[in-house]
Coordinates of C-alpha atoms in Angstrom, one line a residue:
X1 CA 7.8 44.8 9.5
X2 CA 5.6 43.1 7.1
X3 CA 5.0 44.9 3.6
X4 CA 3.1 43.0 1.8
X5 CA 0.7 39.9 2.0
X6 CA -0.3 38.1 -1.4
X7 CA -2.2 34.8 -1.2
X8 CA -1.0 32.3 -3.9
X9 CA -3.2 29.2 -5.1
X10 CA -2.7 25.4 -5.9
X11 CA -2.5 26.6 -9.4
X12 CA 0.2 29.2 -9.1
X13 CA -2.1 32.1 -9.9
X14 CA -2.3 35.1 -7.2
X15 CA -5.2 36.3 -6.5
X16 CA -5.2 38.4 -3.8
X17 CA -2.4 41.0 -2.8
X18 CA -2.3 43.4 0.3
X19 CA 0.4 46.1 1.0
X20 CA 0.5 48.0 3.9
X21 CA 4.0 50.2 4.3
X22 CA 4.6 50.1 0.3
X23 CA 3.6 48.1 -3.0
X24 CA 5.7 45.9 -3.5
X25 CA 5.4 44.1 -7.0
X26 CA 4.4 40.7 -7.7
X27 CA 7.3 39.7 -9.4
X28 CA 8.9 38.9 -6.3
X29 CA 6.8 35.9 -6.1
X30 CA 8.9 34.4 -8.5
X31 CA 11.5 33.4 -6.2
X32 CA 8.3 31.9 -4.5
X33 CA 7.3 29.6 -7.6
X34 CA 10.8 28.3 -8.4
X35 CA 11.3 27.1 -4.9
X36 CA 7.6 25.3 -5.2
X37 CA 8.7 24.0 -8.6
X38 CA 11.6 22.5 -6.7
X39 CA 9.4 20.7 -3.8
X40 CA 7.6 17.3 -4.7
X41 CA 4.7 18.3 -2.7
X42 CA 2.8 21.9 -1.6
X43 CA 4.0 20.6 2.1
X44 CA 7.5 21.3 1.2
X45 CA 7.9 24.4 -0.3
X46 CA 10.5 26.0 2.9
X47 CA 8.9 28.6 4.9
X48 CA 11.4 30.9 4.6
X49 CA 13.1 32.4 1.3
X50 CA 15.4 35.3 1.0
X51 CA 16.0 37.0 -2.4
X52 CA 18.4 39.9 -2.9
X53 CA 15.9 42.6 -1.7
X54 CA 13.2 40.8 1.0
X55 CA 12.3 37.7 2.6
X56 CA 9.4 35.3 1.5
X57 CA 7.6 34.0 4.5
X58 CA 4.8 31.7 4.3
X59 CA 2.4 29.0 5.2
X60 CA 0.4 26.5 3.4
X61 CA -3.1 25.8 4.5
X62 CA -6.8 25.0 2.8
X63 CA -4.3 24.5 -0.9
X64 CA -3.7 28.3 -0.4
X65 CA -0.6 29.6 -0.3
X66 CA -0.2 32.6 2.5
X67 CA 2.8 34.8 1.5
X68 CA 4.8 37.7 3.4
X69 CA 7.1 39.8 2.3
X70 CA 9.5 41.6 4.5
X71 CA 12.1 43.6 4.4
X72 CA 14.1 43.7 7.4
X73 CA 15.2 41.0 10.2
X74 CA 12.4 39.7 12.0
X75 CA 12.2 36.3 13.8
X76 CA 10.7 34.2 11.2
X77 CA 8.2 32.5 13.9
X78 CA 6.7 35.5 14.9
X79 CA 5.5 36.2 10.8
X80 CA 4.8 32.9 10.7
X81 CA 2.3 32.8 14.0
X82 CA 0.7 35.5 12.5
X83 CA -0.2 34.0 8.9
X84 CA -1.6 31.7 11.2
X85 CA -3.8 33.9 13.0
X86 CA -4.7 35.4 9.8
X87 CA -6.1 32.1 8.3
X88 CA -7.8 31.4 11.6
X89 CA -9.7 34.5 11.8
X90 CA -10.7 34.1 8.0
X91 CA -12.0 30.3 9.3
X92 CA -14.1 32.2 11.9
X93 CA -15.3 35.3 10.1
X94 CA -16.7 32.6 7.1
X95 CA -16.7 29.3 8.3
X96 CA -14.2 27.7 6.0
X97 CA -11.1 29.6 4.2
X98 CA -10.8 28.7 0.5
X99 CA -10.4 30.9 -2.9
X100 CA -13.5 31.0 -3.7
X101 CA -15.1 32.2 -0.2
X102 CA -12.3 34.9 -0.1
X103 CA -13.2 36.5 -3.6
X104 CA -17.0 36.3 -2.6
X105 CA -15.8 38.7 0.6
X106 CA -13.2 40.4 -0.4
X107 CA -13.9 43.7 1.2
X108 CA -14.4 42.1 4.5
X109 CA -10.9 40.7 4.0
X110 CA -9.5 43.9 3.1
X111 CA -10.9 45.4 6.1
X112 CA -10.1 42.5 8.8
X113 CA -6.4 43.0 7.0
X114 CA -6.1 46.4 7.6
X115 CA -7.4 45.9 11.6
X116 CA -4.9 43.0 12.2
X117 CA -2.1 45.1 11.1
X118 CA -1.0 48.6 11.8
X119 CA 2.0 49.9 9.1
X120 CA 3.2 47.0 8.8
X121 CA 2.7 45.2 12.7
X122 CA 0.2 43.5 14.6
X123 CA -2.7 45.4 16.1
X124 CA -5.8 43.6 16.7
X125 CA -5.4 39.5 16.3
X126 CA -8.1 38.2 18.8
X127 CA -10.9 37.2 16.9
X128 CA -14.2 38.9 19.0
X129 CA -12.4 41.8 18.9
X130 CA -11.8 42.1 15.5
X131 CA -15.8 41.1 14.8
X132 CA -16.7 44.4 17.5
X133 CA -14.6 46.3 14.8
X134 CA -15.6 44.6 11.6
X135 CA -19.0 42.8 11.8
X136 CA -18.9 39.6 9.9
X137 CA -20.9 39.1 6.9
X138 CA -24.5 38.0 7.0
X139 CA -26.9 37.9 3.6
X140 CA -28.8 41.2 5.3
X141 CA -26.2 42.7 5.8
X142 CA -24.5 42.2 2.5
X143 CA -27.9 43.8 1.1
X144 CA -28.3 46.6 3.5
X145 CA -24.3 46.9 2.6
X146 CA -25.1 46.8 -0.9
X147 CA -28.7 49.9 -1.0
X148 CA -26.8 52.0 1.2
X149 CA -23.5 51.8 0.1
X150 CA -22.3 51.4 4.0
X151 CA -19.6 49.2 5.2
X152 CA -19.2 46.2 7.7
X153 CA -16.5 48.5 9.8
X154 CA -18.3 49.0 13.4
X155 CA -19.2 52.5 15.0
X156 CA -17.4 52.1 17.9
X157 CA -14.2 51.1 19.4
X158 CA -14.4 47.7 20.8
X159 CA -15.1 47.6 24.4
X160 CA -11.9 45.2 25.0
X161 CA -9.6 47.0 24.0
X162 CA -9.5 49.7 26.5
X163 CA -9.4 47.3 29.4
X164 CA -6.8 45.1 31.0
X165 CA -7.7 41.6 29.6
X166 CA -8.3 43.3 25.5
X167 CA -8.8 39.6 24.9
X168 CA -12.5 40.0 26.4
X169 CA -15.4 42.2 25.5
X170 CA -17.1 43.6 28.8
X171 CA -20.7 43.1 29.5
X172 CA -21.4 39.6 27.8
X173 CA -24.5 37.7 28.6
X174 CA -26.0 34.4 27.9
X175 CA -29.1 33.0 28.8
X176 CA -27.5 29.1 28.7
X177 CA -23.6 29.4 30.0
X178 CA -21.3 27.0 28.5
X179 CA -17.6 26.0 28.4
X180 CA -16.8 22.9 26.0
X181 CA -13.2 21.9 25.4
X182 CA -11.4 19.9 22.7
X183 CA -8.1 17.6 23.5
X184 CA -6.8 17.2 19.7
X185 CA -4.0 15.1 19.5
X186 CA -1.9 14.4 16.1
X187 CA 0.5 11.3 16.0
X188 CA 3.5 11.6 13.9
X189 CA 5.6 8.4 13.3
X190 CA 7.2 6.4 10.9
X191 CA 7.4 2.8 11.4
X192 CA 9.9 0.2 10.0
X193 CA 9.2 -2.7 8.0
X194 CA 9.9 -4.9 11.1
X195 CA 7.3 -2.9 12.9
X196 CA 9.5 -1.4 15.4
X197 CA 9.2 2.7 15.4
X198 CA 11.8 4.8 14.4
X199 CA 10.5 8.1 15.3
X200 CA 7.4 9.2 16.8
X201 CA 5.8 12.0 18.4
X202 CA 2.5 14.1 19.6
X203 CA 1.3 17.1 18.5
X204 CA -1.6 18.1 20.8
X205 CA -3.8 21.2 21.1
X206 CA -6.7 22.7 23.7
X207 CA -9.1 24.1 22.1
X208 CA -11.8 26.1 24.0
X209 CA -15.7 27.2 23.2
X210 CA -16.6 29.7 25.9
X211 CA -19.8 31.4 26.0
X212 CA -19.7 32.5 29.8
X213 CA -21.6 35.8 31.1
X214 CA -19.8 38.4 32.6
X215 CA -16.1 38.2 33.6
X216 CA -15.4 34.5 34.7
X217 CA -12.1 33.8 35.8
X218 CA -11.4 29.7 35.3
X219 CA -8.3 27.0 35.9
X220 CA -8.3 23.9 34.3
X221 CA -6.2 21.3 35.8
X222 CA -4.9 17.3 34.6
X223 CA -4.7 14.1 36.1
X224 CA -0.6 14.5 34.6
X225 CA 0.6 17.9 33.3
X226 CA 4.6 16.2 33.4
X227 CA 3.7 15.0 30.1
X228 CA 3.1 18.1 28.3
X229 CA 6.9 19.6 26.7
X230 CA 7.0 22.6 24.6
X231 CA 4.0 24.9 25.3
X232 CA 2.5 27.4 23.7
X233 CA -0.6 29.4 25.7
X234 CA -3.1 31.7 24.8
X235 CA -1.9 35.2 26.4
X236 CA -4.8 34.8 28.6
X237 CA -3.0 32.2 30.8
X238 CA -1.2 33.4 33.6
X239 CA 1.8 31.6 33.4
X240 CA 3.4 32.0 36.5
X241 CA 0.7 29.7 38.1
X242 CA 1.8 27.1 35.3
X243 CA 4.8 27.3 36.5
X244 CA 4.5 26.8 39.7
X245 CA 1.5 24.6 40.1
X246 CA 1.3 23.3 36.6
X247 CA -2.6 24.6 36.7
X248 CA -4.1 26.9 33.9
X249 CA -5.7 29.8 35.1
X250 CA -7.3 32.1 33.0
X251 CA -9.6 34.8 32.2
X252 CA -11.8 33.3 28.9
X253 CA -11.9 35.4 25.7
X254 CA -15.6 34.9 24.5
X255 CA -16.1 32.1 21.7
X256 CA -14.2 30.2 20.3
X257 CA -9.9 29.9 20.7
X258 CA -7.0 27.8 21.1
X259 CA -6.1 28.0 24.7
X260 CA -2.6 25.9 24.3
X261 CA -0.8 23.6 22.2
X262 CA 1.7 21.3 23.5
X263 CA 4.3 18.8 22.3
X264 CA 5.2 15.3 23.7
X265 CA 8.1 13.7 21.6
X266 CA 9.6 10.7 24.5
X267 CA 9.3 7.5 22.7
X268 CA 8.1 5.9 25.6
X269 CA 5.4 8.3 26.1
X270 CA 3.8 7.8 22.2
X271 CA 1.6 4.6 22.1
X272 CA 1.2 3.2 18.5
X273 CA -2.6 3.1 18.0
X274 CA -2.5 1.2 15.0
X275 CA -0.4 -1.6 13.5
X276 CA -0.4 -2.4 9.7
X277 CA 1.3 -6.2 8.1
X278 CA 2.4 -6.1 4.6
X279 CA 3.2 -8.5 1.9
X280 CA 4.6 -6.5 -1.4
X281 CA 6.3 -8.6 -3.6
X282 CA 8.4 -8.2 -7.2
X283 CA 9.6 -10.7 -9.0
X284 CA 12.7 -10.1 -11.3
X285 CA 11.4 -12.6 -14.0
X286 CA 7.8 -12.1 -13.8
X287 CA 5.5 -9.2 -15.1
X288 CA 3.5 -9.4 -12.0
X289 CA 3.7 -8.8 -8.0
X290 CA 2.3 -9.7 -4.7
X291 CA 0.4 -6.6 -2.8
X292 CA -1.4 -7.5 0.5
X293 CA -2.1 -5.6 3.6
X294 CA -3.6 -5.9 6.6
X295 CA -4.6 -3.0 9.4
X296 CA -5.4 -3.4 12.9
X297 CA -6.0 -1.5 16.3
X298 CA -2.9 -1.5 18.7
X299 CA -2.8 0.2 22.0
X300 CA -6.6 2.0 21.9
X301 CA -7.6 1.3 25.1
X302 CA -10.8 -0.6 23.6
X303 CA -11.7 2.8 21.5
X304 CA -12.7 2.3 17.9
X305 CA -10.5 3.4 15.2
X306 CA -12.4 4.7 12.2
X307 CA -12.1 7.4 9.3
X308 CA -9.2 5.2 8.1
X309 CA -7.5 5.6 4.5
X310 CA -4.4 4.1 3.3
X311 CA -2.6 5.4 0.8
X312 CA 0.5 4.5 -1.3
X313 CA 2.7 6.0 -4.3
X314 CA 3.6 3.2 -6.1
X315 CA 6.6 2.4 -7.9
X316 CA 7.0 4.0 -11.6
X317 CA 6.6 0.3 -13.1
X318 CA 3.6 -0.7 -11.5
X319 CA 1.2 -0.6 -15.0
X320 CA -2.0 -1.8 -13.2
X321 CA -3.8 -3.9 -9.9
X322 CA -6.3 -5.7 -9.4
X323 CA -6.9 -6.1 -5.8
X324 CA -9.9 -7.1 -3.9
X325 CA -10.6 -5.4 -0.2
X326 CA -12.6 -7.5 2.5
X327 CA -14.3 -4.1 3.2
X328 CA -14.5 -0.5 2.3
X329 CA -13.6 0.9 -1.5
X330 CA -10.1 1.1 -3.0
X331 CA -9.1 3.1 -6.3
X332 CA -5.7 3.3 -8.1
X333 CA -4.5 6.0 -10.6
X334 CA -2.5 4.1 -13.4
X335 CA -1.3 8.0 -14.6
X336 CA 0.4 9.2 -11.0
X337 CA 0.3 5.3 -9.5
X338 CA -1.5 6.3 -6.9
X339 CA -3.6 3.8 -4.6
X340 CA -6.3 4.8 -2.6
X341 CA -8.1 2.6 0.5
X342 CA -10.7 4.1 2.4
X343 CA -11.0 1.6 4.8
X344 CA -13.5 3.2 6.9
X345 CA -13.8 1.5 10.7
X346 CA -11.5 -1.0 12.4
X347 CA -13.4 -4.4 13.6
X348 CA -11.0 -5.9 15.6
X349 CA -13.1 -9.6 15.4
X350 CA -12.6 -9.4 11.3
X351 CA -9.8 -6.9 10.2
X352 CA -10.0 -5.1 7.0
X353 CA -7.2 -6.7 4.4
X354 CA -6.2 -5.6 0.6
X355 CA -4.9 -8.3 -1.4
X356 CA -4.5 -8.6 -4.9
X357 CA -1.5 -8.7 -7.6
X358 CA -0.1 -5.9 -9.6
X359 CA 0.5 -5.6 -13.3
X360 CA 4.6 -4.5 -13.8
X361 CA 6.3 -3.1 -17.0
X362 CA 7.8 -6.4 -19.4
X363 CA 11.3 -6.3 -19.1
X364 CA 11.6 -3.6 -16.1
X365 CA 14.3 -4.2 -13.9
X366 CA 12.8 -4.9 -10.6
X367 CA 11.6 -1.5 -8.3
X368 CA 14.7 -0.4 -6.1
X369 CA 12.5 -0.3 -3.1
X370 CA 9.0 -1.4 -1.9
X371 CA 6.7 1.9 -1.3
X372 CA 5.4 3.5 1.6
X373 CA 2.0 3.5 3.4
X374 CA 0.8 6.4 4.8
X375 CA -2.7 5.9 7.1
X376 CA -5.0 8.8 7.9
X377 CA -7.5 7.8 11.0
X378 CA -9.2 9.3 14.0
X379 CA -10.2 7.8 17.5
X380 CA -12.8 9.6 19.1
X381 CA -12.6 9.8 23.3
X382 CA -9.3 8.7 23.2
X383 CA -5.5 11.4 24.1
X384 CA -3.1 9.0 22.9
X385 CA -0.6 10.6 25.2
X386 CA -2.7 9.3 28.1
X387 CA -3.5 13.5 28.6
X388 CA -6.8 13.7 31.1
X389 CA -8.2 16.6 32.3
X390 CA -9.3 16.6 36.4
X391 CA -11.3 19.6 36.6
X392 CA -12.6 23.0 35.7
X393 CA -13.4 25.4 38.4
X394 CA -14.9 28.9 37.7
X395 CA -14.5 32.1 40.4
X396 CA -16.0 35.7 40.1
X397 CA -19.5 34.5 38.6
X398 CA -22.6 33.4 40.8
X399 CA -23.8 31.1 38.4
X400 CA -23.1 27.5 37.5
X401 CA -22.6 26.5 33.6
X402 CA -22.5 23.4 31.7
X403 CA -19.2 22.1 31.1
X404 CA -17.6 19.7 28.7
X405 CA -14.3 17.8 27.8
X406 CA -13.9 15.7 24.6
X407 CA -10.6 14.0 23.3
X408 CA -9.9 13.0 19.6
X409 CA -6.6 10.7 18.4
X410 CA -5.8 11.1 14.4
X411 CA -3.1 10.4 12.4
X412 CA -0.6 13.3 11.3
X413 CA 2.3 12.1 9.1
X414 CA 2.0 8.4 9.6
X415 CA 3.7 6.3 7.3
X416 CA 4.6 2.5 7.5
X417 CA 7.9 1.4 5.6
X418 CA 7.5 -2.0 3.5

């Protein structure tokens, strides 16, 4: 199915290639770079790109580039899901994917590569399993690795694997049991100069940390599942119990996974958590303009909005501005025109503003059309979707562990229209 995996980055350059059935040669990354020389941004590059011979698949996460090349008719999705799982597992084995951290371990990610895929299809994605069959790298073990000439690959066949839930190694044990879940949800939504929303939706996942002894079995139920459209699960979850009761029951892998990711794109159901007024001018005559902007919390249920940066590409005949904040640190690039506000937290009694005036082109005909805003923020202990979890129940184990929920709002592709 797949052939080849090379992993392409911000720069163009690739620097790391993996083939499993044949080699196939880098050249048919070209096809690759003219369709990213088309795209204004990394974002927009398609995921999908057929050439004469194969099919370029890929994803764009940490600035890198994740490229597969394919030969035959495959649903796109299920490559795509995978690249995924590959750049997880990367995140889990080292703590952050980037170039840098991939050269440093390149034989690790040689040998997680040729676990997750067996001539050409997917063997071993779950992440535990993979680090009972490839032990992640540790500075003594790099050494030891380094005298004896050994490798990270494991002596032994993962326990998992041979069972009925492969998910889950047998015989785990923790002194302090624990079960912590994240509710991550991203808004999408563009918003009109009036203020009214023209489109908006929720992208939300579940994501679970599970360090649970022995084999617990759990369900996880909410205050209003209706909400939740387009699904995804973790095979662990038995889904014919979704079905019927809308509860998740499930057997836990151990660590750290995404137990679901759901969807919730009725208008009614997305709540604006943030508002933004605007005041960008341009005077036909005059070699200078009107910027002010104001941002405020809307619909938070009393939660704080913070991390917030505004951004804005402005108009090709903007020279210069000279803007003063009322808080927080603003720059603005006079080569790409672009402005920068990182805002920081929302005070509802005294809310943040930008005004100033910008310095146009003499003689420019006036810009065609005002820019855009696009906000980046996060609002801790709030599900914007009004999401709440009831409770967590746990069967087959004697003990009792320590159980968590969190929730987290933040901004996804959020831009206001001026």
């Amino acid at each position: 199915m797949i052939h080849s995996l090379f992993l392409i980055n911000s720069s163009g350059d690739i620097f790391l290639e993996k083939h499993w059935k044949s080699v196939v040669s880098r050249s048919v990354c070209d096809y690759f770079f003219e369709a990213q020389e088309r795209a204004t941004e990394a974002e927009n590059v398609p995921p999908v790109i057929p050439t004469p011979h194969h099919y370029l698949l890929s994803v764009y996460r940490h600035k890198i580039f994740f490229v597969a090349v394919i030969q035959t008719e495959v649903p796109p999705l299920f490559v795509i899901e995978f690249l995924h799982r590959v750049v997880d597992t990367f995140q889990d084995y080292f703590g952050v994917c980037s170039e840098p951290v991939i050269k440093d371990n390149v034989v690790v990610v040689y040998e997680v590569l040729e676990e997750m895929l067996d001539n050409g299809f997917p063997l071993a994605t779950e992440s535990n399993i993979l680090k009972e069959l490839i032990k992640p790298p540790t500075i003594l073990r790099t050494v030891v690795n380094t005298i004896t000439g050994s490798t990270n690959v494991g002596d032994q066949l993962p326990t998992g694997q041979l069972s009925v839930v492969p998910w889950r190694r047998t015989g785990v044990k923790y002194t302090n049991n624990e079960a912590y879940f994240d509710v991550i949800e991203e808004i999408d939504a563009i918003i009109d100069k009036s203020g009214s929303t023209i489109t908006a939706e929720i992208q939300g996942v579940i994501d679970a940390c599970v360090k649970l002894t022995g084999m617990p079995d759990l369900t996880l139920s909410f205050m209003n599942p209706r909400l939740l459209d387009d699904v995804s699960f973790h095979p662990c979850v038995r889904f014919k119990r979704w079905e019927s009761e809308r509860i998740l029951s499930f057997i836990p892998p151990d660590g750290n996974f995404r137990l679901l990711s759901y969807h919730v794109s009725a208008q009614n159901l997305v709540a604006i958590p943030v508002y933004v007024k605007h005041n960008i001018s341009f005077r036909d005559s005059s070699s200078l303009g009107r910027f002010e902007i104001t941002v405020g919390p809307k619909q938070t249920m009393g939660k704080t909005v913070e991390g917030v940066i505004v951004t804005s590409q402005m108009p090709k005949g903007v020279l210069n501005m000279s803007l003063t904040p009322s808080q927080g640190t603003h720059t603005f690039d006079p080569v790409t025109k672009m402005l920068s506000w990182d805002v920081g937290k929302i005070n509802p009694q005294k809310l943040p503003s930008l005004k100033g005036t910008m310095s146009l082109q003499a003689g420019a005909s006036k810009p065609d059309e005002n820019p855009t805003i696009n906000l980046q923020f996060k609002i801790q202990q709030l599900a914007i979707s009004g999401l709440k979890v009831n409770r967590l129940d746990m069967y087959g184990e004697k003990y009792k562990p320590f159980k968590g929920i969190k929730y987290m709002t933040k901004a996804g592709k959020f831009q206001v229209r001026t």
